[in-house]
Short mmCIF file of C-alpha atoms in Angstrom, two decimals:
data_model
loop_
_atom_site.label_atom_id
_atom_site.label_comp_id
_atom_site.label_asym_id
_atom_site.label_seq_id
_atom_site.Cartn_x
_atom_site.Cartn_y
_atom_site.Cartn_z
CA MET A 1 2.58 -13.68 -8.62
CA THR A 2 -0.08 -16.56 -8.37
CA ASP A 3 -1.15 -18.14 -5.30
CA SER A 4 1.34 -20.63 -5.25
CA LEU A 5 4.27 -20.39 -3.04
CA THR A 6 7.95 -20.60 -3.82
CA GLU A 7 10.88 -21.26 -2.12
CA PRO A 8 13.24 -18.49 -1.50
CA THR A 9 16.38 -18.28 -4.54
CA SER A 10 18.66 -17.05 -2.34
CA ALA A 11 19.79 -16.20 1.14
CA THR A 12 19.20 -12.34 0.38
CA SER A 13 15.56 -13.28 -0.53
CA SER A 14 14.97 -15.11 3.05
CA PHE A 15 11.41 -13.32 3.96
CA LEU A 16 8.22 -13.80 1.44
CA VAL A 17 5.59 -10.85 1.28
CA ALA A 18 1.92 -11.51 0.82
CA ALA A 19 -0.41 -8.54 -0.07
CA LEU A 20 -3.77 -9.38 -0.15
CA TYR A 21 -7.32 -8.25 0.08
CA HIS A 22 -10.92 -9.08 -0.08
CA PHE A 23 -14.44 -7.45 -0.15
CA VAL A 24 -16.84 -9.93 1.23
CA SER A 25 -19.69 -9.32 3.57
CA LEU A 26 -18.32 -10.40 7.00
CA PRO A 27 -20.68 -9.89 9.94
CA ARG A 28 -18.19 -11.79 12.42
CA PHE A 29 -14.95 -10.25 11.40
CA GLU A 30 -14.37 -9.53 15.42
CA SER A 31 -14.37 -13.26 16.41
CA LEU A 32 -11.42 -13.85 13.54
CA ARG A 33 -8.84 -11.15 15.23
CA GLU A 34 -7.61 -13.66 17.90
CA PRO A 35 -7.17 -17.04 16.19
CA VAL A 36 -5.84 -14.83 13.29
CA GLN A 37 -3.30 -13.39 15.62
CA THR A 38 -2.40 -16.36 17.71
CA LEU A 39 -1.58 -18.00 14.31
CA CYS A 40 0.59 -15.86 12.52
CA GLU A 41 2.38 -14.92 15.99
CA GLU A 42 2.98 -19.15 15.85
CA ASN A 43 4.46 -18.94 12.84
CA GLY A 44 6.67 -16.35 12.60
CA VAL A 45 4.39 -13.96 10.86
CA LYS A 46 4.23 -10.42 11.12
CA GLY A 47 2.46 -7.64 9.69
CA THR A 48 -0.71 -5.71 9.87
CA LEU A 49 -4.37 -7.27 8.97
CA LEU A 50 -7.13 -5.04 8.99
CA LEU A 51 -10.60 -6.94 9.70
CA ALA A 52 -14.12 -5.13 9.05
CA HIS A 53 -17.90 -5.53 7.98
CA GLU A 54 -16.89 -5.51 4.46
CA GLY A 55 -13.63 -7.73 4.15
CA ILE A 56 -10.05 -7.90 5.18
CA ASN A 57 -6.95 -6.11 3.91
CA GLY A 58 -3.42 -6.07 4.71
CA THR A 59 0.21 -7.28 4.22
CA ILE A 60 1.79 -9.81 6.01
CA ALA A 61 5.75 -11.18 5.70
CA GLY A 62 7.51 -14.20 7.38
CA PRO A 63 9.32 -17.82 6.45
CA ASP A 64 7.37 -19.61 3.33
CA ALA A 65 5.89 -21.96 5.73
CA GLY A 66 4.24 -19.46 7.96
CA ILE A 67 2.75 -17.29 5.26
CA LYS A 68 1.45 -20.35 3.35
CA THR A 69 -0.06 -21.99 6.78
CA VAL A 70 -1.89 -18.32 7.21
CA LEU A 71 -3.26 -17.97 4.05
CA ALA A 72 -4.48 -21.81 4.29
CA PHE A 73 -6.47 -20.68 7.64
CA LEU A 74 -7.66 -17.83 5.78
CA ARG A 75 -9.20 -19.11 2.62
CA ALA A 76 -10.32 -22.09 5.03
CA GLN A 77 -12.80 -19.86 5.88
CA PRO A 78 -16.01 -19.49 3.64
CA GLU A 79 -15.96 -15.73 3.37
CA PHE A 80 -12.51 -16.05 2.33
CA ALA A 81 -12.12 -18.67 0.03
CA ALA A 82 -11.56 -16.59 -3.29
CA LEU A 83 -9.31 -14.34 -1.42
CA GLU A 84 -6.18 -13.95 -3.66
CA HIS A 85 -2.78 -12.46 -2.81
CA LYS A 86 0.58 -10.92 -4.38
CA GLU A 87 3.68 -12.23 -3.57
CA SER A 88 7.21 -10.56 -2.89
CA ARG A 89 10.43 -10.93 -1.29
CA ALA A 90 12.30 -8.96 1.33
CA SER A 91 16.29 -9.54 2.06
CA THR A 92 15.13 -9.08 6.10
CA MET A 93 11.91 -9.09 8.01
CA PRO A 94 9.97 -5.76 6.67
CA PHE A 95 7.58 -5.50 9.78
CA LEU A 96 8.54 -4.97 13.76
CA ARG A 97 5.28 -6.96 14.56
CA MET A 98 1.93 -8.56 13.74
CA LYS A 99 -1.18 -6.60 14.32
CA VAL A 100 -4.74 -7.76 13.42
CA LYS A 101 -7.22 -4.61 13.55
CA LEU A 102 -11.22 -3.98 13.77
CA LYS A 103 -11.89 -1.28 11.66
CA LYS A 104 -14.97 0.36 10.47
CA GLU A 105 -13.24 -0.12 6.42
CA ILE A 106 -10.82 -1.91 5.38
CA VAL A 107 -9.76 0.88 3.25
CA THR A 108 -11.08 4.30 4.69
CA MET A 109 -12.79 6.82 2.24
CA GLY A 110 -15.05 8.03 4.26
CA VAL A 111 -18.35 7.87 2.21
CA GLU A 112 -21.36 5.48 3.13
CA ASN A 113 -22.86 2.78 0.80
CA ILE A 114 -20.01 2.11 -1.04
CA ASP A 115 -19.97 -1.48 -1.71
CA PRO A 116 -17.26 -2.66 -4.66
CA ASN A 117 -19.22 -6.17 -4.70
CA LYS A 118 -22.40 -4.23 -5.98
CA VAL A 119 -20.50 -1.91 -8.31
CA VAL A 120 -17.06 -1.41 -9.43
CA GLY A 121 -15.19 -0.37 -12.92
CA THR A 122 -13.82 -3.05 -15.18
CA TYR A 123 -10.71 -4.80 -14.73
CA VAL A 124 -7.75 -4.55 -16.77
CA ALA A 125 -4.90 -6.97 -16.87
CA PRO A 126 -1.48 -5.39 -16.69
CA LYS A 127 -0.69 -6.67 -20.30
CA ASP A 128 -3.71 -4.66 -21.43
CA TRP A 129 -2.64 -1.39 -19.31
CA ASN A 130 -0.42 0.25 -21.56
CA ALA A 131 -3.07 0.46 -24.28
CA LEU A 132 -5.76 1.88 -22.47
CA ILE A 133 -3.39 4.52 -20.87
CA SER A 134 -2.05 5.41 -24.22
CA ASP A 135 -5.66 6.17 -25.47
CA PRO A 136 -6.30 9.92 -26.32
CA ASP A 137 -9.89 9.35 -24.89
CA THR A 138 -8.22 8.02 -21.74
CA ILE A 139 -7.72 10.12 -18.45
CA VAL A 140 -5.28 8.22 -16.09
CA ILE A 141 -5.73 8.70 -12.09
CA ASP A 142 -3.58 8.03 -9.70
CA THR A 143 -5.67 7.24 -6.42
CA ARG A 144 -2.40 7.34 -3.98
CA ASN A 145 -1.26 9.95 -1.84
CA ASP A 146 1.08 12.75 -2.31
CA TYR A 147 4.05 10.87 -0.60
CA GLU A 148 3.39 7.79 -2.45
CA THR A 149 3.19 9.39 -6.19
CA ALA A 150 6.15 11.66 -5.25
CA ILE A 151 8.49 8.98 -5.97
CA GLY A 152 6.84 6.90 -8.94
CA ILE A 153 3.67 7.54 -11.04
CA PHE A 154 2.61 5.87 -14.53
CA ARG A 155 3.63 8.46 -17.34
CA GLY A 156 0.58 11.11 -17.89
CA ALA A 157 -1.49 10.42 -15.05
CA VAL A 158 -3.33 13.04 -13.11
CA ASP A 159 -2.05 13.48 -9.42
CA PRO A 160 -4.46 14.47 -7.28
CA ASN A 161 -2.02 15.39 -4.52
CA THR A 162 -4.15 13.87 -1.74
CA LYS A 163 -2.95 14.11 1.94
CA THR A 164 -5.35 11.30 2.82
CA PHE A 165 -7.46 8.71 0.97
CA ARG A 166 -10.93 10.70 2.17
CA GLU A 167 -9.74 13.56 0.35
CA PHE A 168 -10.67 11.83 -3.44
CA PRO A 169 -14.19 11.79 -3.20
CA ASP A 170 -13.72 15.71 -3.07
CA TRP A 171 -11.26 16.02 -5.38
CA VAL A 172 -13.48 14.16 -7.91
CA ARG A 173 -16.65 16.42 -7.25
CA ASN A 174 -14.45 19.78 -7.58
CA ASN A 175 -12.78 18.31 -11.07
CA THR A 176 -15.24 18.81 -13.51
CA GLY A 177 -12.54 18.31 -16.60
CA LEU A 178 -12.85 14.85 -15.55
CA HIS A 179 -16.07 14.44 -17.73
CA ASN A 180 -14.26 15.56 -21.14
CA LYS A 181 -13.06 12.42 -21.80
CA PRO A 182 -15.00 9.28 -22.14
CA LYS A 183 -12.76 6.83 -20.02
CA ILE A 184 -11.47 6.82 -17.03
CA ALA A 185 -8.47 4.55 -16.03
CA MET A 186 -7.48 4.41 -12.36
CA TYR A 187 -4.99 2.80 -10.19
CA CYS A 188 -3.29 1.88 -6.61
CA THR A 189 -0.56 -0.01 -5.22
CA GLY A 190 -2.54 -3.24 -4.81
CA GLY A 191 -5.59 -2.72 -6.34
CA ILE A 192 -7.90 -2.20 -3.12
CA ARG A 193 -8.07 1.59 -3.19
CA CYS A 194 -8.91 1.60 -6.62
CA GLU A 195 -12.44 -1.14 -5.59
CA LYS A 196 -13.87 1.93 -4.16
CA ALA A 197 -12.51 4.67 -5.94
CA THR A 198 -13.93 3.16 -9.19
CA ALA A 199 -17.35 2.07 -7.36
CA PHE A 200 -17.26 5.99 -6.06
CA MET A 201 -16.79 7.23 -9.82
CA LYS A 202 -19.85 5.29 -11.22
CA GLU A 203 -22.25 6.54 -8.61
CA GLN A 204 -20.59 10.25 -9.67
CA GLY A 205 -22.09 9.14 -13.37
CA PHE A 206 -19.02 8.38 -14.90
CA GLU A 207 -19.97 5.37 -17.20
CA GLU A 208 -16.27 4.00 -18.66
CA VAL A 209 -14.42 3.31 -15.46
CA TYR A 210 -11.64 1.01 -15.57
CA HIS A 211 -8.91 0.13 -13.14
CA LEU A 212 -5.72 -1.95 -12.81
CA LYS A 213 -6.20 -5.60 -11.68
CA GLY A 214 -3.63 -6.33 -9.33
CA GLY A 215 -2.46 -2.64 -9.11
CA ILE A 216 1.03 -1.49 -9.68
CA LEU A 217 2.50 -4.23 -7.81
CA LYS A 218 1.03 -6.81 -10.41
CA TYR A 219 2.02 -3.95 -13.14
CA LEU A 220 5.74 -4.31 -11.95
CA GLU A 221 5.80 -8.15 -11.50
CA GLU A 222 4.48 -8.72 -14.65
CA ILE A 223 5.35 -5.93 -17.52
CA PRO A 224 9.10 -5.82 -18.38
CA GLN A 225 11.18 -2.90 -17.90
CA GLU A 226 11.42 -1.89 -21.51
CA GLU A 227 7.84 -2.20 -22.02
CA SER A 228 6.55 -0.48 -19.13
CA LEU A 229 5.01 3.08 -18.88
CA TRP A 230 5.90 3.21 -15.12
CA ASP A 231 8.25 6.26 -14.03
CA GLY A 232 10.13 5.66 -10.91
CA ALA A 233 9.49 3.31 -7.78
CA CYS A 234 6.33 2.27 -6.12
CA PHE A 235 6.12 3.11 -2.13
CA VAL A 236 4.73 -0.03 0.00
CA PHE A 237 4.15 0.20 3.30
CA ASP A 238 6.79 -1.81 5.11
CA GLU A 239 10.08 -1.44 5.87
CA ARG A 240 11.12 -1.88 2.48
CA VAL A 241 9.84 1.83 1.71
CA SER A 242 9.93 1.17 -2.39
CA VAL A 243 9.90 -1.42 -5.04
CA GLU A 244 10.42 -1.63 -8.20
CA HIS A 245 10.15 -3.38 -11.75
CA GLY A 246 10.67 -7.02 -10.89
CA LEU A 247 9.39 -6.27 -7.61
CA GLN A 248 13.30 -5.84 -6.32
CA GLU A 249 13.59 -3.74 -3.22
CA GLY A 250 13.99 -0.01 -4.22
CA GLU A 251 16.91 2.44 -3.15
CA HIS A 252 14.71 4.56 -1.10
CA LYS A 253 14.50 5.03 3.19
CA LEU A 254 12.10 6.30 5.40
CA CYS A 255 12.38 9.73 7.44
CA HIS A 256 11.01 7.96 10.73
CA ALA A 257 10.42 11.85 11.55
CA CYS A 258 7.74 12.53 8.89
CA ARG A 259 7.28 8.88 7.61
CA ASN A 260 8.19 10.20 3.91
CA PRO A 261 10.23 8.15 1.45
CA ILE A 262 13.65 9.72 0.87
CA THR A 263 16.41 9.55 -1.70
CA ALA A 264 20.08 9.04 -1.36
CA GLU A 265 20.54 12.86 -2.74
CA GLU A 266 17.84 13.72 0.13
CA ILE A 267 19.78 11.76 2.66
CA ASN A 268 22.98 13.72 1.26
CA SER A 269 21.19 17.18 2.11
CA PRO A 270 22.29 19.12 5.26
CA LEU A 271 18.74 19.25 6.60
CA TYR A 272 18.55 15.49 7.05
CA GLU A 273 19.15 14.15 10.11
CA GLU A 274 18.43 10.00 11.16
CA GLY A 275 15.28 10.16 12.64
CA VAL A 276 15.18 13.56 13.19
CA SER A 277 14.31 15.50 10.09
CA CYS A 278 14.54 15.45 6.01
CA SER A 279 14.12 18.35 3.73
CA ASN A 280 10.38 17.37 3.24
CA CYS A 281 9.86 18.10 7.06
CA TYR A 282 12.61 20.22 8.41
CA GLY A 283 10.14 23.29 8.12
CA THR A 284 7.12 21.79 9.63
CA ARG A 285 9.38 20.71 12.79
CA SER A 286 9.95 22.60 15.64
CA GLU A 287 13.05 22.52 17.39
CA TYR A 288 11.41 21.28 20.64
CA ASP A 289 9.81 18.36 18.15
CA ARG A 290 13.51 17.67 16.97
CA MET A 291 14.72 17.56 20.55
CA ARG A 292 11.93 14.82 20.86
CA TYR A 293 12.92 12.60 17.76
CA ARG A 294 16.54 13.05 19.04
CA GLN A 295 15.96 11.59 22.62
CA ARG A 296 14.04 8.96 20.57
CA GLN A 297 16.66 7.85 18.15
CA HIS A 298 19.40 7.95 21.11
CA GLN A 299 17.16 5.23 22.60
CA ILE A 300 16.95 3.52 19.17
CA ALA A 301 20.54 3.22 19.00
CA LEU A 302 21.21 2.15 22.56
CA ALA A 303 18.65 -0.79 22.01
CA LYS A 304 20.84 -1.49 18.75
CA LYS A 305 24.11 -1.99 20.59
CA ARG A 306 21.98 -4.41 23.03
CA GLY A 307 20.84 -6.66 19.91
CA GLN A 308 17.44 -5.48 20.67
CA LYS A 309 14.98 -3.59 18.43
CA HIS A 310 13.59 -0.45 19.15
CA ILE A 311 9.77 -0.32 19.07
CA GLY A 312 10.14 3.06 17.61
CA SER A 313 12.58 2.25 15.00
#
């Protein structure tokens, strides 16, 4: 989506969601935390924004006017004048609260001196992505984590099966076969992980490194489903859990015990208990853990009866 904000088209799309990131030298990042936090709260905006020496990253949601006000404030800062964002809709508020956090990195790879402002891969627009990943000379790599790739992935992509982005550099170093083809095409949810991932790949000696501009979200927004090479849904880090083509809300729910996305079929599993366990985590939790989760779920239910939202829900 563009930077222009549009009015909701129906009552079922009442909240605007804005995903954003921007790599820039930001030595004064600590001083921005309080004014951004206050502005968001005053305008009914919730979500998470990360601030660090290397820039800003996050997703926020709220009424159209509130999101517009926050984005205008950010772009009024000289460092964020070129800030871009991607828009989607949510039928209910997808965040519980607003958090502006100070971090060492806005996306944590754990490798020193990786600067996307100096070295980065070649951006590929969504309209050109299919041709690139269909080229037999291209290796396609999903830079996301295993719980994300489990519900959706580009056809033919390599899944590193990483638990965190910190594992990605070692995965690359240990996979010498990545040098077998001349082109590396990488993608992630909104583009930010690929900024660092492609910079790292260039540092490792890979020459032709490409990444999907705007990430999966931009691809699902722009590419018609009948032309798409994307299979499944895209995990998003809010209460919607997943989105599909056209950025429509997906059907996945979240297991609040392990934070993994689950399907309707998994919800019908005998191992599923709301807020307590699912087929992904049942075998990794003790009965004591499940007892604690049941107590938490009981408190959530009580809060719901009172018309309140429990902090753990």
